Short mmCIF file of C-alpha atoms in Angstrom, two decimals:
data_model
loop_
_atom_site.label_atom_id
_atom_site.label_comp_id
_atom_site.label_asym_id
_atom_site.label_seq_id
_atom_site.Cartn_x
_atom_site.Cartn_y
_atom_site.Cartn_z
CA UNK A 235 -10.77 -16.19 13.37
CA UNK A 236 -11.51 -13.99 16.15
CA UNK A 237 -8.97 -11.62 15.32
CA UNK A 238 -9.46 -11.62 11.42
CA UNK A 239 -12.85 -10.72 12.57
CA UNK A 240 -11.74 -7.76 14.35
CA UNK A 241 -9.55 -6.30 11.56
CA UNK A 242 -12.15 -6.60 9.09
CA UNK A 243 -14.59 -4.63 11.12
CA UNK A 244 -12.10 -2.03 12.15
CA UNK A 245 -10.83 -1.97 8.15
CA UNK A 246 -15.02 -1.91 7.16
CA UNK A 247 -15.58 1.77 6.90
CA UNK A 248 -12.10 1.90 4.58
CA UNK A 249 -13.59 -0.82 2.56
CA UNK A 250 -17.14 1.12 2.25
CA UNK A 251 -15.34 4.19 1.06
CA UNK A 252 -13.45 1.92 -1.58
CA UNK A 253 -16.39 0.24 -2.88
CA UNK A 254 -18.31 3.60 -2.66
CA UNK A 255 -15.63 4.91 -5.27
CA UNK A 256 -15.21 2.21 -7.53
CA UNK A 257 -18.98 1.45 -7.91
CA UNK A 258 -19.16 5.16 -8.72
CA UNK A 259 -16.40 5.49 -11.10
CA UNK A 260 -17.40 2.05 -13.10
CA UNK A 261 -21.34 3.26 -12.89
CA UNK A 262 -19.79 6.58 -14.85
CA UNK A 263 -18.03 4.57 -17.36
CA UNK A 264 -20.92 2.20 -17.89
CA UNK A 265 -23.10 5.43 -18.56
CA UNK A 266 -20.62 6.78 -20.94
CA UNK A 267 -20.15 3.04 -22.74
CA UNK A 268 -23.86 2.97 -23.16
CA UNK A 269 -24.29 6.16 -24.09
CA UNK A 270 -21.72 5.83 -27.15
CA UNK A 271 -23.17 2.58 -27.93
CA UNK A 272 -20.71 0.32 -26.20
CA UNK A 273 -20.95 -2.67 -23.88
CA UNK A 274 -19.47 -2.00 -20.88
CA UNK A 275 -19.54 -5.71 -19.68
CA UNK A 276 -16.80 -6.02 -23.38
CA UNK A 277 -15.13 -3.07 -22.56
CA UNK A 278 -14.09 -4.17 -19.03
CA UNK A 279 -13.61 -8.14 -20.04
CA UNK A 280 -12.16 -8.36 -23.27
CA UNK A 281 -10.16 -5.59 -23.88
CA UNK A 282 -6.45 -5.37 -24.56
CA UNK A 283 -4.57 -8.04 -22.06
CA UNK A 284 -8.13 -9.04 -21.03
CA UNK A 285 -8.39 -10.80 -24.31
CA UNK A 286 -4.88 -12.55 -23.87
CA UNK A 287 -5.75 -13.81 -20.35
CA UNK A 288 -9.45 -15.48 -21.48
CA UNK A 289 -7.88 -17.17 -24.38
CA UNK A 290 -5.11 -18.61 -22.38
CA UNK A 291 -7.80 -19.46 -20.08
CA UNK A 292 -10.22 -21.06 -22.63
CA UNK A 293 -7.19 -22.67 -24.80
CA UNK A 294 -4.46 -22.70 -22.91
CA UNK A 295 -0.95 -21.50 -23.94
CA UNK A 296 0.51 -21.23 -27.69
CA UNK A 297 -0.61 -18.03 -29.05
CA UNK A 298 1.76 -15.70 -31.55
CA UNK A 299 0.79 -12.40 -33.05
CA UNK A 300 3.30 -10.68 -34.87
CA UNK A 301 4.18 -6.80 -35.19
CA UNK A 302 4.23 -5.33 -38.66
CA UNK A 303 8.13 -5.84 -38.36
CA UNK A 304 8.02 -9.69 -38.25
CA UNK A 305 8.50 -9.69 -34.10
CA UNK A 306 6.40 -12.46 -32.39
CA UNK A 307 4.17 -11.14 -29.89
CA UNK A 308 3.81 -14.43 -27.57
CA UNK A 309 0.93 -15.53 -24.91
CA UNK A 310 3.77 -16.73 -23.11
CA UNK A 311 4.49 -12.81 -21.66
CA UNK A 312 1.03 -13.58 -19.97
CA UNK A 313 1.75 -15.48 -16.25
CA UNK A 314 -0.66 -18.24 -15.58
CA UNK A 315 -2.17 -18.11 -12.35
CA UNK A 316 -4.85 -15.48 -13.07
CA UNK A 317 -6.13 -17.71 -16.20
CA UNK A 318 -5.79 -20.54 -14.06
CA UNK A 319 -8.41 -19.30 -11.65
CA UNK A 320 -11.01 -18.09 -14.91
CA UNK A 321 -11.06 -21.71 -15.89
CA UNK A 322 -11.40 -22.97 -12.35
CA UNK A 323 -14.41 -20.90 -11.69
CA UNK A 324 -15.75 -21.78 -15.24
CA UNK A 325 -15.50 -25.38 -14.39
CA UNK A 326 -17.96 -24.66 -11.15
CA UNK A 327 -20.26 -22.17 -12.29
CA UNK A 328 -22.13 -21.88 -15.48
CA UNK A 329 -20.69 -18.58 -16.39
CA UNK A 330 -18.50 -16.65 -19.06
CA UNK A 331 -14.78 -16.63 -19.16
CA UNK A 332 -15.27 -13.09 -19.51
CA UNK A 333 -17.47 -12.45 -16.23
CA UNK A 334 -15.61 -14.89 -14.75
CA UNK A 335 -12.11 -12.99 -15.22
CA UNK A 336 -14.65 -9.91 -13.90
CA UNK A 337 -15.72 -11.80 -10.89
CA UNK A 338 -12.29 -12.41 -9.87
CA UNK A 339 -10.68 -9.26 -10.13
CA UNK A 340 -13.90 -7.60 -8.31
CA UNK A 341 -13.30 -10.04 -5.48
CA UNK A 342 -9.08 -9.67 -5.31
CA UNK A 343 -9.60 -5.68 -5.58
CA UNK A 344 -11.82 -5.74 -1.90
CA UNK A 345 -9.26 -8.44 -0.66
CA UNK A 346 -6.32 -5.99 -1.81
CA UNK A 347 -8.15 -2.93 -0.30
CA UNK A 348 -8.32 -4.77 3.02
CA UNK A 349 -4.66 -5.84 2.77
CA UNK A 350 -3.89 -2.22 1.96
CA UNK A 351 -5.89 -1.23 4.60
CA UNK A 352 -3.97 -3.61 7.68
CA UNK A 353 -0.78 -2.64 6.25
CA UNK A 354 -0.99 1.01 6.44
CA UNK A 355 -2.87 0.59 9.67
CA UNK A 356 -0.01 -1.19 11.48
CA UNK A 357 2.37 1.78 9.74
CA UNK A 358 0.39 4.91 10.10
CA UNK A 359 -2.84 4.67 12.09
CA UNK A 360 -6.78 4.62 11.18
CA UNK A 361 -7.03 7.89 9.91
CA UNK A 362 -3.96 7.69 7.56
CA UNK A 363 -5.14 3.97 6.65
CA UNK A 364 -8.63 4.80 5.31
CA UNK A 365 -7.53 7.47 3.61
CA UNK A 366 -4.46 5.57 1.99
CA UNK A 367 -7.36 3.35 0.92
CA UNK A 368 -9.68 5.65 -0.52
CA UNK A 369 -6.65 7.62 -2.60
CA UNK A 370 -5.98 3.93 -4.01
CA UNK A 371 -9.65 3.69 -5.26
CA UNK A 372 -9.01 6.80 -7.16
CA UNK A 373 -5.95 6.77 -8.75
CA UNK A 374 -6.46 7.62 -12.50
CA UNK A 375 -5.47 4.28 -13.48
CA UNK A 376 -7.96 2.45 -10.58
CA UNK A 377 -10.42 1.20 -13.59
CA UNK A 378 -8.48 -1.27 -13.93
CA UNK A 379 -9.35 -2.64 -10.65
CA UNK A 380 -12.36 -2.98 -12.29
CA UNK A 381 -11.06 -4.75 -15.58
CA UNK A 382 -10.14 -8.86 -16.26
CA UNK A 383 -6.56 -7.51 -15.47
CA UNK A 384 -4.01 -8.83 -12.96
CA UNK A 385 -3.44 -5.96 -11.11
CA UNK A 386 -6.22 -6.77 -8.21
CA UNK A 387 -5.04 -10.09 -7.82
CA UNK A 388 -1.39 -9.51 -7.84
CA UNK A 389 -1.68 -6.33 -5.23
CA UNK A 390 -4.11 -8.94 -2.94
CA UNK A 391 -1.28 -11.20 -2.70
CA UNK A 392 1.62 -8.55 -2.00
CA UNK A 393 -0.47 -6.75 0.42
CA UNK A 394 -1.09 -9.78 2.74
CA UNK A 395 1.95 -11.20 2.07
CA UNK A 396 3.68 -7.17 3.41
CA UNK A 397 1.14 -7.84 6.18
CA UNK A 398 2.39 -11.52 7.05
CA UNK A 399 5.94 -10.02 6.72
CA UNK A 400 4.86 -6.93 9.12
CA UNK A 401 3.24 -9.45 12.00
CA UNK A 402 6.40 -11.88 11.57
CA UNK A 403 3.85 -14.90 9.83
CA UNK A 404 6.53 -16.29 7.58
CA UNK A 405 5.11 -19.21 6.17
CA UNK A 406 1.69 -17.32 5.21
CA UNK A 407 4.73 -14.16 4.19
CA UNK A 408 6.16 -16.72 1.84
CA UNK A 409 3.72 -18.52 0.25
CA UNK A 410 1.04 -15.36 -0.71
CA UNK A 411 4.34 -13.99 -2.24
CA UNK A 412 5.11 -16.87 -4.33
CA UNK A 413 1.29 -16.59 -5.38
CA UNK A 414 2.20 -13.07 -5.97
CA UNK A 415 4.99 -13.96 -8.03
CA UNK A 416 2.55 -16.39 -10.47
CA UNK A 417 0.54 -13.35 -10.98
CA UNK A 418 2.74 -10.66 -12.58
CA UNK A 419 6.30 -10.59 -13.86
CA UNK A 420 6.53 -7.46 -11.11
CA UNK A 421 5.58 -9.91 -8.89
CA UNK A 422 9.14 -10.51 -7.95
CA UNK A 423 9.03 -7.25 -5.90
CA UNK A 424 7.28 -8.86 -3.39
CA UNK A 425 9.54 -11.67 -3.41
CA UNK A 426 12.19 -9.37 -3.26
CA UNK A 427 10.50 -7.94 0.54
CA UNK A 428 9.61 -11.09 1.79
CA UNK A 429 13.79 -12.34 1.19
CA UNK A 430 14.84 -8.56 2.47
CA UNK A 431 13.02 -9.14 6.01
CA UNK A 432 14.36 -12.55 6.07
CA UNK A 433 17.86 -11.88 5.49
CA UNK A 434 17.04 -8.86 8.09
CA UNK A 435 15.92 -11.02 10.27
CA UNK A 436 18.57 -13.64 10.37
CA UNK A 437 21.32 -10.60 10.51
CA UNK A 438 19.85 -9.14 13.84
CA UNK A 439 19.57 -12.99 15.26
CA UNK A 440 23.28 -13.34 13.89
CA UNK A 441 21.72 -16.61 11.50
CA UNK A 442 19.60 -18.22 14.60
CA UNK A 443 16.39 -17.64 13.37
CA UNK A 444 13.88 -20.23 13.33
CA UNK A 445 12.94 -22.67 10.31
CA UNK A 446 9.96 -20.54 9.38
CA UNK A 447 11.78 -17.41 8.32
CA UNK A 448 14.02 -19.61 6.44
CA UNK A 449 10.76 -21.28 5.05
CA UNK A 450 9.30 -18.33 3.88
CA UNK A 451 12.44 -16.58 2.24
CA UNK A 452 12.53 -20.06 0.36
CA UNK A 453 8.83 -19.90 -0.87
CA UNK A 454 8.79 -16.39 -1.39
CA UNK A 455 10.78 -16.52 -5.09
CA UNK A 456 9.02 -19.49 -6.10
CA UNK A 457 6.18 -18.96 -8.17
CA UNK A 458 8.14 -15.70 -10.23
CA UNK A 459 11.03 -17.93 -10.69
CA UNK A 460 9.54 -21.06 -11.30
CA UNK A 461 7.12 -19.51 -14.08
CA UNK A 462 10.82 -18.12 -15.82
CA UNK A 463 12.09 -21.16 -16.11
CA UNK A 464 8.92 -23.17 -17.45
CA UNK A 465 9.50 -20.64 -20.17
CA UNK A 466 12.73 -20.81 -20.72
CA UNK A 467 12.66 -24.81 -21.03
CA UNK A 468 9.62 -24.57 -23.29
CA UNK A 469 11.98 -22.00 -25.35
CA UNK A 470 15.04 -23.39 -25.66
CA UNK A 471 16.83 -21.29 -23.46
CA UNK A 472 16.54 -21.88 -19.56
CA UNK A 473 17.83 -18.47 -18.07
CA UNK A 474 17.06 -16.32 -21.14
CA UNK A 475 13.70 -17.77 -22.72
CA UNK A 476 11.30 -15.85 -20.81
CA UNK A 477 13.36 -12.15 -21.38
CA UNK A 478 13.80 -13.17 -24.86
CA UNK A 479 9.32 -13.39 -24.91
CA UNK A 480 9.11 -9.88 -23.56
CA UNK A 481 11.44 -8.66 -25.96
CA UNK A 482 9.21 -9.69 -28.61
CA UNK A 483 6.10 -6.97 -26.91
CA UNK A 484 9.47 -4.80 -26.60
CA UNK A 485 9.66 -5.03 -23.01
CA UNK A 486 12.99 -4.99 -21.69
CA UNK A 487 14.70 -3.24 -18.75
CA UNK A 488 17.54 -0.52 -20.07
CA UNK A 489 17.70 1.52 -16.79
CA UNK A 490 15.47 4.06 -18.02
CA UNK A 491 16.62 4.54 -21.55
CA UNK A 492 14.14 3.94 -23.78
CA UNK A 493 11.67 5.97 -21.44
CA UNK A 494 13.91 8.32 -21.46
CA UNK A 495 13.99 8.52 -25.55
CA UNK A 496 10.36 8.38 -25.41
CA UNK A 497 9.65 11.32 -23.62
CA UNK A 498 12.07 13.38 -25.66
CA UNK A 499 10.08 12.58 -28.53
CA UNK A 500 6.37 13.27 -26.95
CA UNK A 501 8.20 16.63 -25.62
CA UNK A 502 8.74 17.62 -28.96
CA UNK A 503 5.34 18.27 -30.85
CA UNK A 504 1.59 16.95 -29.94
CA UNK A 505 0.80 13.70 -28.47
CA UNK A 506 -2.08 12.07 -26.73
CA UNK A 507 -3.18 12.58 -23.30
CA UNK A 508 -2.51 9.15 -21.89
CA UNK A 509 1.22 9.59 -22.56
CA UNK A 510 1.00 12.97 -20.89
CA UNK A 511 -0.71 11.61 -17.92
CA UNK A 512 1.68 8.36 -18.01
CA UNK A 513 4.63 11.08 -17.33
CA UNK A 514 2.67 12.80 -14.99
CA UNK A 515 2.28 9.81 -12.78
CA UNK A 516 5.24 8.26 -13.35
CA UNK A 517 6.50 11.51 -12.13
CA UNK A 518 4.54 11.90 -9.20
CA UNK A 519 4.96 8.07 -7.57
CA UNK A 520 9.27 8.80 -8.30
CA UNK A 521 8.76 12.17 -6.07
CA UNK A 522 5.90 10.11 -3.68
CA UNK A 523 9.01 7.18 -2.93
CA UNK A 524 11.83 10.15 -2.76
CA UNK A 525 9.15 11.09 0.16
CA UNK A 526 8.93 7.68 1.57
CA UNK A 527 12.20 6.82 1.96
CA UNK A 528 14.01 9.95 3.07
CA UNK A 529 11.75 11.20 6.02
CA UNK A 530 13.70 9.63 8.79
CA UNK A 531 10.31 9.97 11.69
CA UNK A 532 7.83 7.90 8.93
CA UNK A 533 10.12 5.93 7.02
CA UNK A 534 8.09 2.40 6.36
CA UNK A 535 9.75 -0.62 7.55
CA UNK A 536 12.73 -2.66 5.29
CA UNK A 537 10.00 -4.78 3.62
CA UNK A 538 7.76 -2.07 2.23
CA UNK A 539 11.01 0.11 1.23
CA UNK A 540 12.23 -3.11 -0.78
CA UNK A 541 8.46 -3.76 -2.50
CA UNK A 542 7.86 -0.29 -3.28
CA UNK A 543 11.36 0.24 -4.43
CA UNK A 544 11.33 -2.66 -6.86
CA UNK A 545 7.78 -1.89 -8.19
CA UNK A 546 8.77 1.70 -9.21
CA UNK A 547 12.61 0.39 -10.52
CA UNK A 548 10.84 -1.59 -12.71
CA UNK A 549 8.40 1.03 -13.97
CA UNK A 550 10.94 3.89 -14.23
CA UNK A 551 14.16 1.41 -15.67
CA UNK A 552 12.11 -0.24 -18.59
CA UNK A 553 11.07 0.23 -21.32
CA UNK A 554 7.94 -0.87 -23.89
CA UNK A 555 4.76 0.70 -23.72
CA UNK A 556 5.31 3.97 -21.70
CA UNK A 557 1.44 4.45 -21.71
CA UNK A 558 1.49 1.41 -19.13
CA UNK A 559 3.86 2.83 -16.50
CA UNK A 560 0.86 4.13 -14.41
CA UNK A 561 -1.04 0.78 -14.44
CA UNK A 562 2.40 -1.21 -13.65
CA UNK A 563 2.77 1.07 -10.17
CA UNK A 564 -1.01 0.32 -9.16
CA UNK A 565 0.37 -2.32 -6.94
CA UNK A 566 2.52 -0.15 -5.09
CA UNK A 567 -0.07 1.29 -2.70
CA UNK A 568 2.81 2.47 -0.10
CA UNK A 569 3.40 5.58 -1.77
CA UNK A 570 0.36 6.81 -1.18
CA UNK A 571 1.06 7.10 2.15
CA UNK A 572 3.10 10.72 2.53
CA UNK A 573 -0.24 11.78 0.81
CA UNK A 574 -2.45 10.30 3.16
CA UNK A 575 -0.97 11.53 6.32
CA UNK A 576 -0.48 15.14 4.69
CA UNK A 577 -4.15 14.76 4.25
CA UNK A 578 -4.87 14.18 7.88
CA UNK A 579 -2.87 17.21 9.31
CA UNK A 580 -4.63 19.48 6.48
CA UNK A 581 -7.82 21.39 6.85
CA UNK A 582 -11.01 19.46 6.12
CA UNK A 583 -11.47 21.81 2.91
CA UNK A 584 -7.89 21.47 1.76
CA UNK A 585 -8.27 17.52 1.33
CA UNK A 586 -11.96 17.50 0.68
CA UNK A 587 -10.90 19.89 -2.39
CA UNK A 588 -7.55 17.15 -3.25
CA UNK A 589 -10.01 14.31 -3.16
CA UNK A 590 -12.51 15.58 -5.01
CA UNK A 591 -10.60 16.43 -7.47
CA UNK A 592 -9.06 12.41 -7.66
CA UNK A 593 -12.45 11.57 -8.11
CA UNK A 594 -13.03 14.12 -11.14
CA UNK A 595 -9.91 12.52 -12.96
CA UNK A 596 -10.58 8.84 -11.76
CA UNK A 597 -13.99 8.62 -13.18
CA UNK A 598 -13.18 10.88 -16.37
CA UNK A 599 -9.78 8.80 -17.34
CA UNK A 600 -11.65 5.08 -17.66
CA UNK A 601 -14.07 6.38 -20.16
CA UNK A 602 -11.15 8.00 -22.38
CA UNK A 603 -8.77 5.01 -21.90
CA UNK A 604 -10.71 2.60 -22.72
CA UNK A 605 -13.31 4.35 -25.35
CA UNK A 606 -11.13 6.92 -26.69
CA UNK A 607 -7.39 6.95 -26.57
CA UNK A 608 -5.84 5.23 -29.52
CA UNK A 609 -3.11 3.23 -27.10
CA UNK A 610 -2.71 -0.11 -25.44
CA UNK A 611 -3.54 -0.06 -21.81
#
């Protein structure tokens, strides 16, 4: 306790920038809902996913909308453990499902800030840590921090779980990424870290490492996997149920290719800002890992390479809705890092002038998303 204690104070003025920007960005956006008539409480609660997660919550699973074409859109795309926890809380407190989703994902985004916060400390520094944390809190897509989303919760999990792995705790590495892996389907990039710092692990102790690295290499996988094959069994079709339910929300991963064919098209005559900004981002976190991985004096550790690789292989090689790609590499807060320590070495105005203009987009971009664009989140 003693030295959780410590790293919570040294990661409190991080944490009071983070919840400085997020109160001010969802404080815009509540301004703007009202202002247009709209409940902001709704807007962040019930909309898109939101609505899928509450009524898995509320009913449990068994849900099937279908696309104009006949294709099943299935509740089963949805992982459970983030409804799970909405109808635990309802069952204490007399609330919502709606606020309760809210509560949740308010409370994982300042656990996931902190987690950010240790694990960029123990790569970079202080300096490079609170301002890897603040750059999080205003990322275009951040809102959704804000939102009955899994996002928060998933990037909680993965960022202790990166810190376990990064301090050698392999039991508590393990198990947060199998809780990891119950959030999300990207989940299994964490999964993937915790297994590549195991195997890492037993190949520099030529296999004599001790039972807790081959504990938490074992745990790691479970929750993703385990969730796969519920599916599958429930489908008919043990390895291939679960790929065969995002297929229905065309979700699949082609290596790029229907991305690819997407952006040909937008290129081609107007489109909507979100796509733009989609490409834009997808763009920039692509260039932000080339970064990461190839500067041989601040090259992360194994572990991070593998989580932040996976997380933006999965973004980049599939396919559905491209508008998403920004919100699917929220979790992968290591590649803000060759921003944050370029930020430190600048001038004062130079990065006062970069964050400030974060902020701009961050607090503009949840009021269009969610009010005005006419695309899923």
């Amino acid at each position: 306790m003693p030295r959780l204690r410590a790293a919570l104070l040294r990661a409190a003025p991080a944490l009071g920038l983070f919840a400085a920007a997020r109160l001010t960005g969802t404080l815009v956006f509540a301004l703007w809902a009202w202002h247009i008539g709209r409940s902001p409480r709704a807007l962040l609660a019930t909309s898109w996913d939101s609505d899928w997660y509450l009524r898995i919550a509320a009913n449990g699973y068994g849900r099937t909308l279908h696309w104009p074409d006949g294709a099943p859109m299935s509740d089963l795309a949805f992982f459970p453990l983030y409804p799970g926890l909405i109808r635990a809380v309802t069952g204490v407190l007399p609330i919502a499902y709606g606020t309760a989703g809210l509560l949740l994902s308010w409370l994982a985004a300042g656990a996931a800030a902190w987690g950010v916060y240790l694990v960029a400390e123990r790569l970079a520094g202080r300096r490079v840590a609170s301002l890897t944390v603040l750059l999080w809190a205003l990322l275009p897509t951040s809102f959704v921090l804000t939102m009955a989303y899994t996002e928060p919760v998933m990037t909680a999990f993965a960022a202790w779980a990166l810190y376990a792995v990064l301090t050698r705790r392999w039991l508590w590495a393990g198990t947060l990424a199998a809780l990891a892996g119950l959030s999300r389907p990207n989940g299994v990039a964490i999964a993937a870290a915790v297994l590549a710092a195991a195997a890492l692990e037993l190949w520099q102790r030529r296999g004599r490492a001790g039972r807790r690295v081959w504990a938490g290499a074992a745990l790691a996988p479970l929750g993703w996997a385990s969730y796969l094959l519920w599916v599958g069994a429930r489908r008919g079709d043990l390895f291939g149920g679960y790929f065969a339910v995002q297929d229905g929300w065309t979700s699949r991963f082609d290596f790029g290719a229907g991305a690819a064919h997407f952006v040909r098209d937008m290129l081609k005559g107007p489109t909507q800002f979100g796509y733009v900004m989609a490409l834009v981002v997808t763009g920039i976190g692509v260039l932000l890992f080339a970064l990461l991985l190839l500067d041989p004096d601040e090259r992360p550790p194994l572990p991070v390479l593998v989580y932040t690789g996976v997380l933006v292989l999965i973004t980049v090689g599939g396919s559905g809705f491209f508008e998403s790609k920004p919100r699917f590499l929220l979790p992968a807060f290591p590649l803000l890092l060759p921003l944050a320590r370029a930020l430190t070495r600048a001038r004062p105005r130079a990065a006062i002038t970069v964050i400030t203009g974060m902020a701009g987009l961050s607090f503009a971009y949840a009021p269009y998303a969610l009010t005005l664009a006419r695309m899923a989140l």
